[in-house]
mmCIF file of C-alpha atoms in Angstrom:
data_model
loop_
_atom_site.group_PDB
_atom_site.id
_atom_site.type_symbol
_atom_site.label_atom_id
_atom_site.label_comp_id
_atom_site.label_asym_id
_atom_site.label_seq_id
_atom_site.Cartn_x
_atom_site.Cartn_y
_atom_site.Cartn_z
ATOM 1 C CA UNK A 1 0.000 0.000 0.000
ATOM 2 C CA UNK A 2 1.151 3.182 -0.671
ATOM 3 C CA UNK A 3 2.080 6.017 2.541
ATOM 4 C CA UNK A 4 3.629 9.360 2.411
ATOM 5 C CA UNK A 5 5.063 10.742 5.666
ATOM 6 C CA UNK A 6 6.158 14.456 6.088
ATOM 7 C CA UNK A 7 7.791 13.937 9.155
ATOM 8 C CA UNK A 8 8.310 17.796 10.520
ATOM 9 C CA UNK A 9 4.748 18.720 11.784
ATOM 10 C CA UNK A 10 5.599 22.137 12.087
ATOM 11 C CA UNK A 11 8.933 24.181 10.215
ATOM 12 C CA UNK A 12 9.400 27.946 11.194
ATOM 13 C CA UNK A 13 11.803 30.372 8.905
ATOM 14 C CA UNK A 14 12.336 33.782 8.907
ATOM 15 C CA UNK A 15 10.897 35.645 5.964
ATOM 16 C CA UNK A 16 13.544 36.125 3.009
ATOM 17 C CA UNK A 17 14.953 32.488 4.238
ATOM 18 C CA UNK A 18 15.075 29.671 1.562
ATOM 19 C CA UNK A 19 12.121 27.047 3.160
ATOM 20 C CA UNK A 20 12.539 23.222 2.802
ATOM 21 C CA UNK A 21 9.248 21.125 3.816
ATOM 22 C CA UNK A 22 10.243 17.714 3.894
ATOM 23 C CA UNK A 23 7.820 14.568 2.209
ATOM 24 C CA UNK A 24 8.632 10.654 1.600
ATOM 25 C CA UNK A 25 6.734 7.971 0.178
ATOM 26 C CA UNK A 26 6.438 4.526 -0.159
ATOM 27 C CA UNK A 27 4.690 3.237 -3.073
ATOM 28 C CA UNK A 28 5.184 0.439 -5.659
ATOM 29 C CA UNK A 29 5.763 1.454 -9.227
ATOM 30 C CA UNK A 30 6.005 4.816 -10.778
ATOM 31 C CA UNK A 31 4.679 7.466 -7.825
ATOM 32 C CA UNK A 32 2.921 10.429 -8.957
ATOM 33 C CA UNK A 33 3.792 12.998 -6.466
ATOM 34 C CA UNK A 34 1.564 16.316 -5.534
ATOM 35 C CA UNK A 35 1.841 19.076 -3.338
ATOM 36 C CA UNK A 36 -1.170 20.911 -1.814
ATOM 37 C CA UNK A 37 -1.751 23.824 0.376
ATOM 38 C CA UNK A 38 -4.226 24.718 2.911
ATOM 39 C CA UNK A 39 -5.172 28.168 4.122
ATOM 40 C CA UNK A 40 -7.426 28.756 7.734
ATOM 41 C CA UNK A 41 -11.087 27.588 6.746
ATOM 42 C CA UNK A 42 -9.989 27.053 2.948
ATOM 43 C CA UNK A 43 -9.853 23.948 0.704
ATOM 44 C CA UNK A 44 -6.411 22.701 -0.743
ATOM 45 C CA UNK A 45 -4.672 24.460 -3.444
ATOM 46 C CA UNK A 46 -2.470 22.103 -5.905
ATOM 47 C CA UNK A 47 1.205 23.707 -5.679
ATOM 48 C CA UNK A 48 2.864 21.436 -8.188
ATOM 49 C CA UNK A 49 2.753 17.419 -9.418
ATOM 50 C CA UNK A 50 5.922 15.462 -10.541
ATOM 51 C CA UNK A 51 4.768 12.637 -12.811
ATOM 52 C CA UNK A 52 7.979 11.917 -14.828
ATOM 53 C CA UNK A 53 10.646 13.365 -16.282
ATOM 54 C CA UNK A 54 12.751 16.297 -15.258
ATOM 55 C CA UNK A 55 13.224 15.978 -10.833
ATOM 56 C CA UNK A 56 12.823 19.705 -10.524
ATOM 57 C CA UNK A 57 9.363 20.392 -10.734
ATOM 58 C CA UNK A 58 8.134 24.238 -10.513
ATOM 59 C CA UNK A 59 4.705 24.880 -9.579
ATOM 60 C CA UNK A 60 2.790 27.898 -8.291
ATOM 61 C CA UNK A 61 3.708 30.858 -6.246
ATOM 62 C CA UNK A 62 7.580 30.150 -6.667
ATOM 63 C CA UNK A 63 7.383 27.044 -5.163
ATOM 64 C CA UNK A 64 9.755 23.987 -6.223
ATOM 65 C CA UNK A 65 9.825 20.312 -5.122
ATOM 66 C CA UNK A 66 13.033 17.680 -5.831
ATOM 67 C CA UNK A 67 12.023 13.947 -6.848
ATOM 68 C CA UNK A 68 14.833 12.092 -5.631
ATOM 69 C CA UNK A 69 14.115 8.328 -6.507
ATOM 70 C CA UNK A 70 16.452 6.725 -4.293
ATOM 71 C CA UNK A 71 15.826 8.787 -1.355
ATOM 72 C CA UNK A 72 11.871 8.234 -1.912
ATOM 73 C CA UNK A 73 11.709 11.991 -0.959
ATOM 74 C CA UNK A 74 9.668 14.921 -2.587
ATOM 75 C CA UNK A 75 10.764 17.741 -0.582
ATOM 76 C CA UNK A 76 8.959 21.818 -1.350
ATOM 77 C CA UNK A 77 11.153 24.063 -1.737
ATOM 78 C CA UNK A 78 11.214 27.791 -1.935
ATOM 79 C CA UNK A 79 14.405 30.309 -2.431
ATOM 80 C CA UNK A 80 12.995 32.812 -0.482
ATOM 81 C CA UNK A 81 9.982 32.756 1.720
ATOM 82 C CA UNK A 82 7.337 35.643 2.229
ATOM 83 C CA UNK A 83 5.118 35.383 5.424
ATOM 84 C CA UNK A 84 2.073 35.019 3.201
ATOM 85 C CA UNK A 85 3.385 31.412 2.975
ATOM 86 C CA UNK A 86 2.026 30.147 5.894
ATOM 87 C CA UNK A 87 0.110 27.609 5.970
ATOM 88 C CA UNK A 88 -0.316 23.927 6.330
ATOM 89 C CA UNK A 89 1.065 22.168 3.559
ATOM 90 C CA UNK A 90 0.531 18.456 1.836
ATOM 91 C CA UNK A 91 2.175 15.978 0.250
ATOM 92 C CA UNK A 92 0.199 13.741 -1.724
ATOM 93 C CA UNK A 93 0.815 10.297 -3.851
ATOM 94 C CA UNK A 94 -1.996 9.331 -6.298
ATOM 95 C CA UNK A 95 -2.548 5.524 -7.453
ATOM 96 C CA UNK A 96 -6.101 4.580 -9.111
ATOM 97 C CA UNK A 97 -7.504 7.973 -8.956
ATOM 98 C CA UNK A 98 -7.123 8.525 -4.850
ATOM 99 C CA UNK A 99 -5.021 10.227 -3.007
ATOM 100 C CA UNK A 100 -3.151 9.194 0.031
ATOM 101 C CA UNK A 101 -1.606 12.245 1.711
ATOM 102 C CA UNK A 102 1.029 12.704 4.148
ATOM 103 C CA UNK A 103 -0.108 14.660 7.802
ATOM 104 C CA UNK A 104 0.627 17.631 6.956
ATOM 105 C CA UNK A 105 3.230 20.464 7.680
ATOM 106 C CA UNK A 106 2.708 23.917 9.599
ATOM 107 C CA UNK A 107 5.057 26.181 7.942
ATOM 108 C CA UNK A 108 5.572 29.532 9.677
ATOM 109 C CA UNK A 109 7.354 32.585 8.124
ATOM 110 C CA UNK A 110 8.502 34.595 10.998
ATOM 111 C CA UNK A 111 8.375 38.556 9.433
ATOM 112 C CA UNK B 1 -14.426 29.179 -14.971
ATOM 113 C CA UNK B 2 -16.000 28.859 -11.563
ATOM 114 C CA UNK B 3 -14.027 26.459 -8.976
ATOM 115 C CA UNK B 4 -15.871 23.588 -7.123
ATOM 116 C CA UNK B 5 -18.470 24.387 -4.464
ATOM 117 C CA UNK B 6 -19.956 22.793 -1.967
ATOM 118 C CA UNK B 7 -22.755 23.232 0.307
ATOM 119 C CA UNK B 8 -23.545 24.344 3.055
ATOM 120 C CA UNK B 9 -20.504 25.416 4.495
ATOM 121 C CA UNK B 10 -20.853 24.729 7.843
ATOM 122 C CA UNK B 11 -23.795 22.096 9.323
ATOM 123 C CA UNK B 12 -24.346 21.098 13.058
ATOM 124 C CA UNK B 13 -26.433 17.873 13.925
ATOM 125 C CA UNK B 14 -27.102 15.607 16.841
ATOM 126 C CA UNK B 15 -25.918 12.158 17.172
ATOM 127 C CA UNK B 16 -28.228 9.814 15.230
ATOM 128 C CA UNK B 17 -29.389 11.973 12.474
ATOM 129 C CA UNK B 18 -28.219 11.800 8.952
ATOM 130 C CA UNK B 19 -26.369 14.261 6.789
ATOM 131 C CA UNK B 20 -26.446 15.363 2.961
ATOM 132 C CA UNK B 21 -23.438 17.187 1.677
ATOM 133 C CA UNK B 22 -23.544 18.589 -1.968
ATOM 134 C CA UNK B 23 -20.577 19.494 -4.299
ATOM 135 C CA UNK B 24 -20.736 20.958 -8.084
ATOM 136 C CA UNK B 25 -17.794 20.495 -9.705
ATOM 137 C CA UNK B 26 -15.597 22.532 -12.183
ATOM 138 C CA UNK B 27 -17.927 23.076 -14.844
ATOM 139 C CA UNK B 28 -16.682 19.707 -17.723
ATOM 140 C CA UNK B 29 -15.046 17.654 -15.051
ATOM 141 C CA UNK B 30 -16.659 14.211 -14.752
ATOM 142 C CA UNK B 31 -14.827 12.979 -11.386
ATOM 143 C CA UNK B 32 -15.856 13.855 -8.182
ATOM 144 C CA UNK B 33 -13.689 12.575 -5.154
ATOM 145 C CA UNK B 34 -14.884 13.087 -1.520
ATOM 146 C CA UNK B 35 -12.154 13.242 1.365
ATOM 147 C CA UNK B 36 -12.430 13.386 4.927
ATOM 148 C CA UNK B 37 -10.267 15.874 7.345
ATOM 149 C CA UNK B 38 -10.002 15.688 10.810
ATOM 150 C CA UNK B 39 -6.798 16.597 13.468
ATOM 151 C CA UNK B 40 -6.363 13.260 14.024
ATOM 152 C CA UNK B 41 -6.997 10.885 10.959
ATOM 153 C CA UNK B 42 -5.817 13.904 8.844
ATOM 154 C CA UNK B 43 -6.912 13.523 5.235
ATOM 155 C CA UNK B 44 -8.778 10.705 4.262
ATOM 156 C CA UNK B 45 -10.207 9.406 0.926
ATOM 157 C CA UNK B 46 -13.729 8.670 0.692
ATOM 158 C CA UNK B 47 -15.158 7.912 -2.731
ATOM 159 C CA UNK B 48 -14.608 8.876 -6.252
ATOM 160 C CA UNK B 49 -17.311 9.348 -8.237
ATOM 161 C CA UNK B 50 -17.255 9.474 -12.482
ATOM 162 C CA UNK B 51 -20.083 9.120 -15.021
ATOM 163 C CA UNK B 52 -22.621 8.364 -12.289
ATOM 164 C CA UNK B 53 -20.436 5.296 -11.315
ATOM 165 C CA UNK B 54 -18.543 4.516 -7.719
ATOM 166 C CA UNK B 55 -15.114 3.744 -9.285
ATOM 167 C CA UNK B 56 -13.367 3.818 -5.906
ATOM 168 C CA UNK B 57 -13.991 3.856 -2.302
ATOM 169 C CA UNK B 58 -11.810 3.951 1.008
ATOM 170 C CA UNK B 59 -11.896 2.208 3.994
ATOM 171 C CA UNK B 60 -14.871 3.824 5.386
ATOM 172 C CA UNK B 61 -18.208 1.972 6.896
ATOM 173 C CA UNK B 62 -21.468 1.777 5.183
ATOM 174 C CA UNK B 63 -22.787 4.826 6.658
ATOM 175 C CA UNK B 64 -21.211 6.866 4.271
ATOM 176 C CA UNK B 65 -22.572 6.502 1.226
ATOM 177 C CA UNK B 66 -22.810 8.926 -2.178
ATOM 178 C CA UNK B 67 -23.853 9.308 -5.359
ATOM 179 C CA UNK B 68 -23.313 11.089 -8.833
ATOM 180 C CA UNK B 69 -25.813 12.820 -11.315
ATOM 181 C CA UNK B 70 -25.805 13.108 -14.865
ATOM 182 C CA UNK B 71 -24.881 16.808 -14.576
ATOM 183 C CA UNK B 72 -21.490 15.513 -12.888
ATOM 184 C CA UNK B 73 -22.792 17.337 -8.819
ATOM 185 C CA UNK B 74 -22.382 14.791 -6.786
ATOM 186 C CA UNK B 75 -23.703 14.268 -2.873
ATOM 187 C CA UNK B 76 -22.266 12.264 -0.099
ATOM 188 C CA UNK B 77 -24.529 10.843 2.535
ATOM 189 C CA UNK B 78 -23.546 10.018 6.333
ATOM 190 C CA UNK B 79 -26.466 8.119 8.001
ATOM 191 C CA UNK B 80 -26.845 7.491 11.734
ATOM 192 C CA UNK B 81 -24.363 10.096 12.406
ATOM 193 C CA UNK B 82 -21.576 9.781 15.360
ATOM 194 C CA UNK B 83 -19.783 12.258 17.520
ATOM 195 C CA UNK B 84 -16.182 11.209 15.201
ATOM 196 C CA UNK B 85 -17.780 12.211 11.974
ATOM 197 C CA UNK B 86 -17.192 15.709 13.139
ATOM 198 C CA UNK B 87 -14.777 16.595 10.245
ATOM 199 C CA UNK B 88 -13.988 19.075 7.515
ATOM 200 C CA UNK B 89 -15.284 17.464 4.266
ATOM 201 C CA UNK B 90 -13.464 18.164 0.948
ATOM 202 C CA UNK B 91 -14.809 17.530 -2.549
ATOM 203 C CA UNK B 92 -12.353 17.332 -5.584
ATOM 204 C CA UNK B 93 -12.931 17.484 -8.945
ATOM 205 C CA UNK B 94 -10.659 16.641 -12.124
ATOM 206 C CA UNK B 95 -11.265 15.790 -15.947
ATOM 207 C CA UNK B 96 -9.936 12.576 -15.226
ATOM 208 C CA UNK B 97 -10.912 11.171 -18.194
ATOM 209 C CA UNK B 98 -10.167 7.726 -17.460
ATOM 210 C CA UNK B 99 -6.199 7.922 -17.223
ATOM 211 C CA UNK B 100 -4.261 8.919 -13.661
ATOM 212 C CA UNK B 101 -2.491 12.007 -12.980
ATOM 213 C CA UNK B 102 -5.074 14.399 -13.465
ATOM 214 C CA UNK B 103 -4.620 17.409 -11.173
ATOM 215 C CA UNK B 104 -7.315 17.433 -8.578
ATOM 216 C CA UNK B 105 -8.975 20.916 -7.812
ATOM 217 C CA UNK B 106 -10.528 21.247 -4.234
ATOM 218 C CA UNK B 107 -13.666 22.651 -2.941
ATOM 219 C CA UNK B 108 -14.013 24.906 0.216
ATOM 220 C CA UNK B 109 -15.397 22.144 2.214
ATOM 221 C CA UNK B 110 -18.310 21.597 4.342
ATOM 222 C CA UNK B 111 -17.495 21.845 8.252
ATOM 223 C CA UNK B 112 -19.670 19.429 9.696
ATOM 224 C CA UNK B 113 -20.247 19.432 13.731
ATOM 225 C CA UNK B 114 -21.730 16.425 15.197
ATOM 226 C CA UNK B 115 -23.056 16.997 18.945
#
């Protein structure tokens, strides 16, 4: 069965600090890979999917995730974070259509 | 193009009663997937929904239960309702047009309160 773990339930940085929220997964076969984020009293918000191809995927808001296969890790990135960042942030694997997502990571950007 | 929504936002019930949650998805999208969110089973798949037809469903009892018109909305039924259904409930839809990897675009959710 397939299980993503983000294993920091909370990361603070200081605004203008590069961010790094940290995801793994276990899954057999090719892993489709998402990122969501999650605002007070909001829905999620896809950030970015790796499916294949290049491991630097760039999604929205200046956000970036690394697929490193033989770490199992899908880490979110950002060079620079603004305080309007934080939130709770997702990582998500998708196999037949459902998503299995990790438990979620509080990121605070300290102004 | 308007995003998913779902009503009613928030609901409050007693213990016992049922519950009918309702979600219109992105206008063209056939798939409708209902998750559940709470603190401490975090996010949880449900059901998917596409063309009218179950095509998945998680590891949840009998009491939840859903369905899926013809104009794609979709509704998701909790009978006999207990103090842990108490959740944030999530709709997604996506083209998903029969393939995977199709990005998944949430609704606000329906706070549900269970007393």
């Amino acid at each position: 069965a397939q299980s993503v773990a983000q294993p920091e339930d909370q990361v603070n940085v200081a605004e203008g600090n590069p961010l790094t929220v940290k995801c793994t997964y276990s899954v057999s076969g090719n892993p489709y890979l998402f990122w969501y984020v999650q605002y007070p009293n909001r829905g999620l918000q896809f950030l970015l999917k790796y499916i294949t191809g290049d491991n630097l995927v760039k999604g929205s808001y200046g956000f970036e995730a690394e697929f490193n296969k033989s770490q199992t890790s899908f880490h979110l990135k950002k060079p620079s974070a603004l305080v309007s960042d934080s939130a709770l942030y997702f990582c998500a694997v998708e196999t037949a259509r459902q998503l299995t997502f990790g438990s979620g990571t509080q990121l605070t950007v300290l102004p | 193009k308007a995003g998913v929504t779902q009503t009613p936002r928030y609901l409050i019930k007693t213990r016992g009663q049922q519950v009918t949650l309702s979600c219109s998805p992105i206008s063209g999208h056939r798939s409708v997937s209902w998750y559940q969110q709470t603190p401490g089973q975090g996010l949880q798949f449900l059901f998917e929904y596409f063309s009218e037809t179950q095509r998945n469903k998680g590891n949840f009892p009998g009491r939840f239960s859903g369905r899926q018109f013809s104009n794609s909305r979709s509704e998701m039924n909790v009978s006999t309702l207990e103090l842990g259904d108490s959740a944030l409930y999530l709709c997604a839809s996506s083209s998903a047009t029969g393939g995977l990897n199709n990005e998944q675009f949430f609704g606000p959710g329906t706070r549900l309160t269970v007393l």
